[in-house]
């Protein structure tokens, strides 16, 4: 059974793992670090899109935390843009990276400990399952989509050359 919250928490787990892996690659060659950062960036954008398109609209009337979460997604997008356009070996990079990790960790933890249980109290198992299936399908679709990949690539390259 695919529960909507399990799908999202699982995706948070992947994002946390990638952030940890990036920290472990501190002395690895820049192209390897850049590759991981690009993958993390694509997964972050897919995660936010999943929540913005499917999860938040489904629970908007069940918890006031959705409005705050929308604002936090904008904040995460801005901070990710800063990280992507800061050279990896530059002096400001570690602080910008830390800020992104801190913001993402705070946001994901807030969803897991406050928003999901609050919304979950009003949703029965059937609804959580249907929503979970929709999230799962859309996640796979976004990962496959060449258009999305091209858009992410273009965004990253544009930011890098600003
Ligand atoms: Fe979120
Ligand atoms: Fe999330």
Short mmCIF file of N, CA and C and ligand atoms in Angstrom, two decimals:
data_model
loop_
_atom_site.label_atom_id
_atom_site.label_comp_id
_atom_site.label_asym_id
_atom_site.label_seq_id
_atom_site.Cartn_x
_atom_site.Cartn_y
_atom_site.Cartn_z
N UNK A 1 0.85 -1.21 0.00
CA UNK A 1 0.00 0.00 0.00
C UNK A 1 0.88 1.25 0.00
N UNK A 2 0.51 2.18 -0.87
CA UNK A 2 1.30 3.41 -0.97
C UNK A 2 0.55 4.55 -0.29
N UNK A 3 1.05 4.97 0.81
CA UNK A 3 0.44 6.07 1.55
C UNK A 3 1.13 7.36 1.13
N UNK A 4 0.36 8.41 0.89
CA UNK A 4 0.92 9.69 0.42
C UNK A 4 2.08 10.16 1.30
N UNK A 5 1.90 10.04 2.61
CA UNK A 5 2.94 10.53 3.52
C UNK A 5 4.20 9.67 3.44
N UNK A 6 4.00 8.38 3.20
CA UNK A 6 5.17 7.50 3.05
C UNK A 6 5.98 7.89 1.81
N UNK A 7 5.27 8.21 0.71
CA UNK A 7 5.96 8.60 -0.53
C UNK A 7 6.78 9.87 -0.28
N UNK A 8 6.18 10.85 0.39
CA UNK A 8 6.87 12.12 0.61
C UNK A 8 8.03 11.96 1.61
N UNK A 9 7.80 11.19 2.66
CA UNK A 9 8.86 10.99 3.66
C UNK A 9 10.03 10.22 3.03
N UNK A 10 9.69 9.29 2.17
CA UNK A 10 10.72 8.53 1.47
C UNK A 10 11.57 9.46 0.59
N UNK A 11 10.90 10.40 -0.05
CA UNK A 11 11.61 11.35 -0.89
C UNK A 11 12.47 12.29 -0.04
N UNK A 12 11.97 12.68 1.13
CA UNK A 12 12.78 13.50 2.07
C UNK A 12 14.06 12.72 2.43
N UNK A 13 13.89 11.43 2.65
CA UNK A 13 15.02 10.57 3.02
C UNK A 13 16.09 10.59 1.92
N UNK A 14 15.63 10.52 0.68
CA UNK A 14 16.56 10.56 -0.46
C UNK A 14 17.30 11.91 -0.49
N UNK A 15 16.56 13.00 -0.29
CA UNK A 15 17.19 14.32 -0.31
C UNK A 15 18.22 14.44 0.81
N UNK A 16 17.86 13.95 2.01
CA UNK A 16 18.80 14.01 3.14
C UNK A 16 20.06 13.18 2.83
N UNK A 17 19.87 12.01 2.23
CA UNK A 17 21.02 11.16 1.90
C UNK A 17 21.94 11.87 0.91
N UNK A 18 21.35 12.50 -0.10
CA UNK A 18 22.15 13.20 -1.10
C UNK A 18 22.92 14.37 -0.47
N UNK A 19 22.29 15.07 0.47
CA UNK A 19 22.98 16.18 1.13
C UNK A 19 24.17 15.65 1.95
N UNK A 20 23.94 14.52 2.59
CA UNK A 20 25.02 13.91 3.39
C UNK A 20 26.15 13.45 2.46
N UNK A 21 25.78 12.83 1.34
CA UNK A 21 26.80 12.37 0.38
C UNK A 21 27.61 13.55 -0.14
N UNK A 22 26.92 14.67 -0.37
CA UNK A 22 27.64 15.84 -0.88
C UNK A 22 28.66 16.32 0.15
N UNK A 23 28.27 16.30 1.42
CA UNK A 23 29.21 16.69 2.48
C UNK A 23 30.41 15.75 2.54
N UNK A 24 30.14 14.47 2.28
CA UNK A 24 31.23 13.48 2.33
C UNK A 24 32.19 13.63 1.14
N UNK A 25 31.71 14.29 0.09
CA UNK A 25 32.54 14.46 -1.12
C UNK A 25 33.38 15.73 -1.07
N UNK A 26 33.55 16.25 0.13
CA UNK A 26 34.20 17.56 0.29
C UNK A 26 35.54 17.67 -0.45
N UNK A 27 36.33 16.57 -0.43
CA UNK A 27 37.63 16.66 -1.10
C UNK A 27 37.66 15.95 -2.46
N UNK A 28 36.47 15.59 -2.97
CA UNK A 28 36.40 14.93 -4.28
C UNK A 28 36.59 15.95 -5.40
N UNK A 29 36.91 15.48 -6.63
CA UNK A 29 37.07 16.42 -7.74
C UNK A 29 35.78 17.21 -8.00
N UNK A 30 35.96 18.46 -8.40
CA UNK A 30 34.81 19.35 -8.60
C UNK A 30 33.74 18.77 -9.53
N UNK A 31 34.11 18.10 -10.66
CA UNK A 31 33.04 17.58 -11.54
C UNK A 31 32.14 16.56 -10.84
N UNK A 32 32.72 15.73 -9.94
CA UNK A 32 31.91 14.75 -9.21
C UNK A 32 30.93 15.45 -8.27
N UNK A 33 31.43 16.49 -7.60
CA UNK A 33 30.58 17.24 -6.67
C UNK A 33 29.48 17.96 -7.45
N UNK A 34 29.84 18.52 -8.58
CA UNK A 34 28.88 19.26 -9.41
C UNK A 34 27.78 18.32 -9.89
N UNK A 35 28.17 17.10 -10.28
CA UNK A 35 27.20 16.12 -10.77
C UNK A 35 26.17 15.79 -9.68
N UNK A 36 26.67 15.54 -8.47
CA UNK A 36 25.77 15.22 -7.37
C UNK A 36 24.86 16.40 -7.04
N UNK A 37 25.44 17.60 -7.06
CA UNK A 37 24.66 18.80 -6.77
C UNK A 37 23.55 18.98 -7.81
N UNK A 38 23.85 18.69 -9.06
CA UNK A 38 22.85 18.80 -10.12
C UNK A 38 21.71 17.80 -9.92
N UNK A 39 22.07 16.58 -9.51
CA UNK A 39 21.03 15.56 -9.26
C UNK A 39 20.17 15.97 -8.07
N UNK A 40 20.83 16.44 -7.02
CA UNK A 40 20.10 16.89 -5.83
C UNK A 40 19.16 18.03 -6.20
N UNK A 41 19.66 18.94 -7.00
CA UNK A 41 18.84 20.08 -7.41
C UNK A 41 17.60 19.63 -8.19
N UNK A 42 17.78 18.68 -9.10
CA UNK A 42 16.64 18.16 -9.88
C UNK A 42 15.63 17.47 -8.96
N UNK A 43 16.12 16.66 -8.00
CA UNK A 43 15.22 15.96 -7.08
C UNK A 43 14.47 16.95 -6.18
N UNK A 44 15.17 18.00 -5.75
CA UNK A 44 14.52 19.01 -4.91
C UNK A 44 13.38 19.68 -5.66
N UNK A 45 13.64 20.00 -6.94
CA UNK A 45 12.62 20.67 -7.73
C UNK A 45 11.44 19.74 -8.02
N UNK A 46 11.74 18.46 -8.24
CA UNK A 46 10.67 17.47 -8.45
C UNK A 46 9.83 17.35 -7.18
N UNK A 47 10.51 17.30 -6.02
CA UNK A 47 9.79 17.17 -4.75
C UNK A 47 8.85 18.35 -4.53
N UNK A 48 9.36 19.54 -4.74
CA UNK A 48 8.53 20.73 -4.53
C UNK A 48 7.35 20.75 -5.51
N UNK A 49 7.63 20.35 -6.74
CA UNK A 49 6.55 20.33 -7.74
C UNK A 49 5.45 19.33 -7.36
N UNK A 50 5.87 18.16 -6.85
CA UNK A 50 4.90 17.14 -6.41
C UNK A 50 4.00 17.69 -5.31
N UNK A 51 4.61 18.35 -4.34
CA UNK A 51 3.82 18.89 -3.23
C UNK A 51 2.95 20.06 -3.70
N UNK A 52 3.54 20.95 -4.49
CA UNK A 52 2.79 22.13 -4.95
C UNK A 52 1.60 21.73 -5.83
N UNK A 53 1.80 20.74 -6.69
CA UNK A 53 0.75 20.35 -7.65
C UNK A 53 -0.29 19.41 -7.05
N UNK A 54 0.16 18.47 -6.23
CA UNK A 54 -0.76 17.41 -5.79
C UNK A 54 -1.04 17.38 -4.29
N UNK A 55 0.02 17.43 -3.48
CA UNK A 55 -0.21 17.23 -2.04
C UNK A 55 -0.81 18.46 -1.35
N UNK A 56 -0.19 19.61 -1.54
CA UNK A 56 -0.71 20.81 -0.84
C UNK A 56 -2.16 21.13 -1.22
N UNK A 57 -2.53 21.08 -2.52
CA UNK A 57 -3.93 21.35 -2.85
C UNK A 57 -4.89 20.35 -2.17
N UNK A 58 -4.44 19.11 -2.00
CA UNK A 58 -5.31 18.09 -1.39
C UNK A 58 -5.53 18.32 0.10
N UNK A 59 -4.58 19.00 0.76
CA UNK A 59 -4.71 19.16 2.23
C UNK A 59 -4.87 20.63 2.64
N UNK A 60 -5.00 21.50 1.64
CA UNK A 60 -5.07 22.95 1.90
C UNK A 60 -6.11 23.33 2.95
N UNK A 61 -7.28 22.65 2.91
CA UNK A 61 -8.34 23.01 3.85
C UNK A 61 -8.23 22.26 5.18
N UNK A 62 -7.23 21.41 5.30
CA UNK A 62 -7.11 20.58 6.51
C UNK A 62 -6.06 21.10 7.47
N UNK A 63 -5.13 21.90 6.99
CA UNK A 63 -4.08 22.43 7.86
C UNK A 63 -3.63 23.80 7.38
N UNK A 64 -3.52 24.76 8.30
CA UNK A 64 -3.08 26.11 7.90
C UNK A 64 -1.59 26.14 7.56
N UNK A 65 -0.89 25.06 7.83
CA UNK A 65 0.57 25.03 7.60
C UNK A 65 0.93 25.07 6.12
N UNK A 66 -0.05 24.79 5.24
CA UNK A 66 0.23 24.78 3.80
C UNK A 66 0.68 26.15 3.32
N UNK A 67 0.09 27.20 3.84
CA UNK A 67 0.45 28.55 3.39
C UNK A 67 1.90 28.86 3.74
N UNK A 68 2.29 28.47 4.92
CA UNK A 68 3.68 28.68 5.36
C UNK A 68 4.62 27.84 4.48
N UNK A 69 4.19 26.61 4.17
CA UNK A 69 5.03 25.71 3.38
C UNK A 69 5.26 26.25 1.96
N UNK A 70 4.24 26.87 1.38
CA UNK A 70 4.40 27.47 0.05
C UNK A 70 5.50 28.53 0.10
N UNK A 71 5.46 29.35 1.15
CA UNK A 71 6.47 30.41 1.29
C UNK A 71 7.86 29.79 1.47
N UNK A 72 7.93 28.71 2.21
CA UNK A 72 9.22 28.05 2.42
C UNK A 72 9.77 27.45 1.12
N UNK A 73 8.87 26.96 0.27
CA UNK A 73 9.32 26.44 -1.03
C UNK A 73 9.96 27.55 -1.86
N UNK A 74 9.38 28.75 -1.82
CA UNK A 74 9.97 29.87 -2.57
C UNK A 74 11.36 30.19 -2.01
N UNK A 75 11.44 30.14 -0.67
CA UNK A 75 12.72 30.42 0.01
C UNK A 75 13.76 29.37 -0.41
N UNK A 76 13.34 28.09 -0.46
CA UNK A 76 14.25 27.01 -0.85
C UNK A 76 14.71 27.17 -2.30
N UNK A 77 13.78 27.58 -3.15
CA UNK A 77 14.12 27.79 -4.56
C UNK A 77 15.18 28.89 -4.69
N UNK A 78 14.98 29.98 -3.95
CA UNK A 78 15.94 31.09 -4.00
C UNK A 78 17.30 30.64 -3.50
N UNK A 79 17.30 29.89 -2.38
CA UNK A 79 18.58 29.47 -1.80
C UNK A 79 19.28 28.46 -2.69
N UNK A 80 18.50 27.58 -3.34
CA UNK A 80 19.10 26.63 -4.28
C UNK A 80 19.73 27.38 -5.45
N UNK A 81 19.06 28.43 -5.91
CA UNK A 81 19.60 29.22 -7.02
C UNK A 81 20.93 29.86 -6.61
N UNK A 82 21.02 30.33 -5.38
CA UNK A 82 22.27 30.94 -4.89
C UNK A 82 23.38 29.88 -4.88
N UNK A 83 23.07 28.70 -4.35
CA UNK A 83 24.06 27.62 -4.28
C UNK A 83 24.54 27.23 -5.68
N UNK A 84 23.60 27.13 -6.63
CA UNK A 84 23.96 26.70 -7.98
C UNK A 84 24.83 27.71 -8.72
N UNK A 85 24.67 28.99 -8.38
CA UNK A 85 25.48 29.95 -9.12
C UNK A 85 26.75 30.36 -8.35
N UNK A 86 26.97 29.76 -7.17
CA UNK A 86 28.20 30.03 -6.41
C UNK A 86 29.23 28.96 -6.77
N UNK A 87 30.41 29.36 -7.27
CA UNK A 87 31.42 28.34 -7.61
C UNK A 87 31.72 27.45 -6.40
N UNK A 88 31.84 26.14 -6.65
CA UNK A 88 32.03 25.16 -5.57
C UNK A 88 33.27 25.43 -4.73
N UNK A 89 34.32 25.95 -5.36
CA UNK A 89 35.57 26.15 -4.62
C UNK A 89 35.72 27.58 -4.11
N UNK A 90 34.64 28.36 -4.18
CA UNK A 90 34.75 29.76 -3.73
C UNK A 90 34.56 29.85 -2.22
N UNK A 91 34.98 30.95 -1.66
CA UNK A 91 34.92 31.15 -0.20
C UNK A 91 33.48 31.16 0.34
N UNK A 92 32.53 31.81 -0.35
CA UNK A 92 31.15 31.81 0.21
C UNK A 92 30.39 30.49 0.07
N UNK A 93 30.90 29.55 -0.74
CA UNK A 93 30.12 28.34 -1.00
C UNK A 93 29.71 27.57 0.27
N UNK A 94 30.65 27.25 1.19
CA UNK A 94 30.24 26.44 2.36
C UNK A 94 29.08 27.06 3.15
N UNK A 95 29.10 28.39 3.32
CA UNK A 95 28.01 29.03 4.07
C UNK A 95 26.69 28.95 3.32
N UNK A 96 26.75 29.15 2.00
CA UNK A 96 25.51 29.09 1.20
C UNK A 96 24.95 27.67 1.22
N UNK A 97 25.82 26.70 1.12
CA UNK A 97 25.41 25.29 1.15
C UNK A 97 24.77 24.95 2.49
N UNK A 98 25.41 25.39 3.59
CA UNK A 98 24.89 25.15 4.95
C UNK A 98 23.50 25.74 5.10
N UNK A 99 23.32 26.95 4.58
CA UNK A 99 22.01 27.61 4.68
C UNK A 99 20.94 26.78 3.96
N UNK A 100 21.29 26.27 2.78
CA UNK A 100 20.34 25.44 2.03
C UNK A 100 19.99 24.17 2.82
N UNK A 101 21.01 23.50 3.34
CA UNK A 101 20.80 22.26 4.10
C UNK A 101 19.91 22.54 5.31
N UNK A 102 20.21 23.63 6.01
CA UNK A 102 19.47 24.00 7.22
C UNK A 102 17.99 24.29 6.88
N UNK A 103 17.77 25.04 5.80
CA UNK A 103 16.40 25.41 5.41
C UNK A 103 15.62 24.17 4.97
N UNK A 104 16.26 23.31 4.19
CA UNK A 104 15.58 22.10 3.70
C UNK A 104 15.28 21.15 4.86
N UNK A 105 16.25 20.99 5.74
CA UNK A 105 16.07 20.10 6.89
C UNK A 105 14.92 20.61 7.77
N UNK A 106 14.91 21.92 8.04
CA UNK A 106 13.85 22.51 8.88
C UNK A 106 12.48 22.32 8.24
N UNK A 107 12.41 22.56 6.94
CA UNK A 107 11.14 22.46 6.22
C UNK A 107 10.62 21.01 6.21
N UNK A 108 11.50 20.07 5.88
CA UNK A 108 11.09 18.66 5.81
C UNK A 108 10.66 18.15 7.19
N UNK A 109 11.40 18.54 8.22
CA UNK A 109 11.07 18.10 9.58
C UNK A 109 9.71 18.66 10.02
N UNK A 110 9.47 19.93 9.67
CA UNK A 110 8.20 20.56 10.00
C UNK A 110 7.03 19.82 9.33
N UNK A 111 7.24 19.44 8.07
CA UNK A 111 6.18 18.70 7.36
C UNK A 111 5.92 17.37 8.05
N UNK A 112 7.01 16.67 8.38
CA UNK A 112 6.87 15.32 8.96
C UNK A 112 6.28 15.34 10.37
N UNK A 113 6.66 16.34 11.16
CA UNK A 113 6.21 16.31 12.55
C UNK A 113 4.91 17.09 12.78
N UNK A 114 4.63 18.09 11.95
CA UNK A 114 3.42 18.90 12.16
C UNK A 114 2.37 18.74 11.06
N UNK A 115 2.78 19.05 9.80
CA UNK A 115 1.79 19.09 8.73
C UNK A 115 1.18 17.72 8.39
N UNK A 116 2.03 16.72 8.19
CA UNK A 116 1.51 15.41 7.77
C UNK A 116 0.57 14.80 8.84
N UNK A 117 0.95 14.81 10.13
CA UNK A 117 0.03 14.25 11.12
C UNK A 117 -1.28 15.06 11.21
N UNK A 118 -1.15 16.39 11.08
CA UNK A 118 -2.35 17.23 11.17
C UNK A 118 -3.31 16.92 10.02
N UNK A 119 -2.78 16.86 8.79
CA UNK A 119 -3.63 16.55 7.63
C UNK A 119 -4.09 15.09 7.69
N UNK A 120 -3.21 14.21 8.15
CA UNK A 120 -3.51 12.78 8.20
C UNK A 120 -4.68 12.45 9.11
N UNK A 121 -4.91 13.32 10.10
CA UNK A 121 -6.01 13.09 11.04
C UNK A 121 -7.36 13.20 10.35
N UNK A 122 -7.41 13.90 9.21
CA UNK A 122 -8.68 14.10 8.50
C UNK A 122 -8.82 13.21 7.26
N UNK A 123 -7.76 12.47 6.91
CA UNK A 123 -7.81 11.67 5.67
C UNK A 123 -7.88 10.18 6.02
N UNK A 124 -8.81 9.46 5.37
CA UNK A 124 -8.86 8.03 5.66
C UNK A 124 -7.82 7.29 4.81
N UNK A 125 -7.63 6.02 5.12
CA UNK A 125 -6.59 5.23 4.46
C UNK A 125 -6.77 5.19 2.93
N UNK A 126 -8.01 5.13 2.48
CA UNK A 126 -8.29 5.07 1.04
C UNK A 126 -7.81 6.33 0.33
N UNK A 127 -8.11 7.48 0.93
CA UNK A 127 -7.71 8.76 0.31
C UNK A 127 -6.19 8.88 0.31
N UNK A 128 -5.56 8.49 1.41
CA UNK A 128 -4.09 8.56 1.49
C UNK A 128 -3.45 7.66 0.46
N UNK A 129 -4.08 6.53 0.21
CA UNK A 129 -3.57 5.58 -0.77
C UNK A 129 -3.69 6.15 -2.19
N UNK A 130 -4.88 6.69 -2.52
CA UNK A 130 -5.10 7.26 -3.86
C UNK A 130 -4.12 8.40 -4.11
N UNK A 131 -3.98 9.25 -3.11
CA UNK A 131 -3.05 10.38 -3.24
C UNK A 131 -1.61 9.88 -3.37
N UNK A 132 -1.29 8.84 -2.61
CA UNK A 132 0.05 8.26 -2.67
C UNK A 132 0.36 7.72 -4.06
N UNK A 133 -0.63 7.06 -4.67
CA UNK A 133 -0.45 6.51 -6.03
C UNK A 133 -0.21 7.65 -7.02
N UNK A 134 -1.00 8.73 -6.87
CA UNK A 134 -0.87 9.88 -7.78
C UNK A 134 0.53 10.50 -7.64
N UNK A 135 1.00 10.62 -6.41
CA UNK A 135 2.34 11.19 -6.17
C UNK A 135 3.42 10.31 -6.79
N UNK A 136 3.26 9.03 -6.59
CA UNK A 136 4.23 8.06 -7.07
C UNK A 136 4.32 8.11 -8.61
N UNK A 137 3.16 8.11 -9.26
CA UNK A 137 3.10 8.15 -10.73
C UNK A 137 3.73 9.43 -11.26
N UNK A 138 3.34 10.55 -10.65
CA UNK A 138 3.86 11.86 -11.10
C UNK A 138 5.37 11.96 -10.87
N UNK A 139 5.83 11.40 -9.77
CA UNK A 139 7.27 11.43 -9.47
C UNK A 139 8.05 10.71 -10.57
N UNK A 140 7.56 9.52 -10.95
CA UNK A 140 8.23 8.75 -12.00
C UNK A 140 8.18 9.49 -13.33
N UNK A 141 7.04 10.12 -13.58
CA UNK A 141 6.85 10.86 -14.83
C UNK A 141 7.81 12.06 -14.90
N UNK A 142 7.93 12.78 -13.81
CA UNK A 142 8.83 13.95 -13.78
C UNK A 142 10.28 13.52 -13.95
N UNK A 143 10.64 12.40 -13.35
CA UNK A 143 12.02 11.93 -13.47
C UNK A 143 12.34 11.52 -14.91
N UNK A 144 11.34 10.97 -15.59
CA UNK A 144 11.54 10.52 -16.96
C UNK A 144 11.53 11.65 -17.97
N UNK A 145 10.78 12.66 -17.63
CA UNK A 145 10.52 13.71 -18.61
C UNK A 145 11.78 14.42 -19.08
N UNK A 146 12.06 14.27 -20.37
CA UNK A 146 13.23 14.94 -20.93
C UNK A 146 13.07 16.44 -20.89
N UNK A 147 11.84 16.88 -21.03
CA UNK A 147 11.58 18.31 -21.03
C UNK A 147 11.97 18.90 -19.68
N UNK A 148 11.57 18.19 -18.63
CA UNK A 148 11.89 18.65 -17.28
C UNK A 148 13.40 18.65 -17.09
N UNK A 149 14.04 17.56 -17.54
CA UNK A 149 15.51 17.49 -17.39
C UNK A 149 16.18 18.64 -18.13
N UNK A 150 15.68 18.93 -19.34
CA UNK A 150 16.27 20.00 -20.14
C UNK A 150 16.05 21.34 -19.45
N UNK A 151 14.87 21.52 -18.86
CA UNK A 151 14.57 22.78 -18.18
C UNK A 151 15.48 22.96 -16.97
N UNK A 152 15.68 21.88 -16.22
CA UNK A 152 16.57 21.96 -15.06
C UNK A 152 17.99 22.29 -15.50
N UNK A 153 18.41 21.65 -16.60
CA UNK A 153 19.77 21.87 -17.09
C UNK A 153 19.94 23.33 -17.50
N UNK A 154 18.94 23.83 -18.23
CA UNK A 154 18.99 25.20 -18.71
C UNK A 154 19.04 26.18 -17.53
N UNK A 155 18.23 25.90 -16.51
CA UNK A 155 18.17 26.77 -15.34
C UNK A 155 19.54 26.80 -14.64
N UNK A 156 20.11 25.58 -14.47
CA UNK A 156 21.42 25.49 -13.80
C UNK A 156 22.48 26.25 -14.58
N UNK A 157 22.49 26.02 -15.90
CA UNK A 157 23.53 26.66 -16.71
C UNK A 157 23.36 28.17 -16.73
N UNK A 158 22.10 28.62 -16.79
CA UNK A 158 21.84 30.06 -16.80
C UNK A 158 22.33 30.67 -15.50
N UNK A 159 22.03 30.00 -14.39
CA UNK A 159 22.44 30.52 -13.09
C UNK A 159 23.95 30.55 -12.94
N UNK A 160 24.58 29.50 -13.47
CA UNK A 160 26.04 29.42 -13.35
C UNK A 160 26.74 30.54 -14.09
N UNK A 161 26.10 31.03 -15.15
CA UNK A 161 26.77 32.03 -15.96
C UNK A 161 26.27 33.44 -15.71
N UNK A 162 25.49 33.60 -14.65
CA UNK A 162 24.98 34.95 -14.33
C UNK A 162 26.10 35.85 -13.84
FE1 LIG B 1 7.58 20.91 1.14
FE1 LIG B 2 8.36 17.76 1.51
#
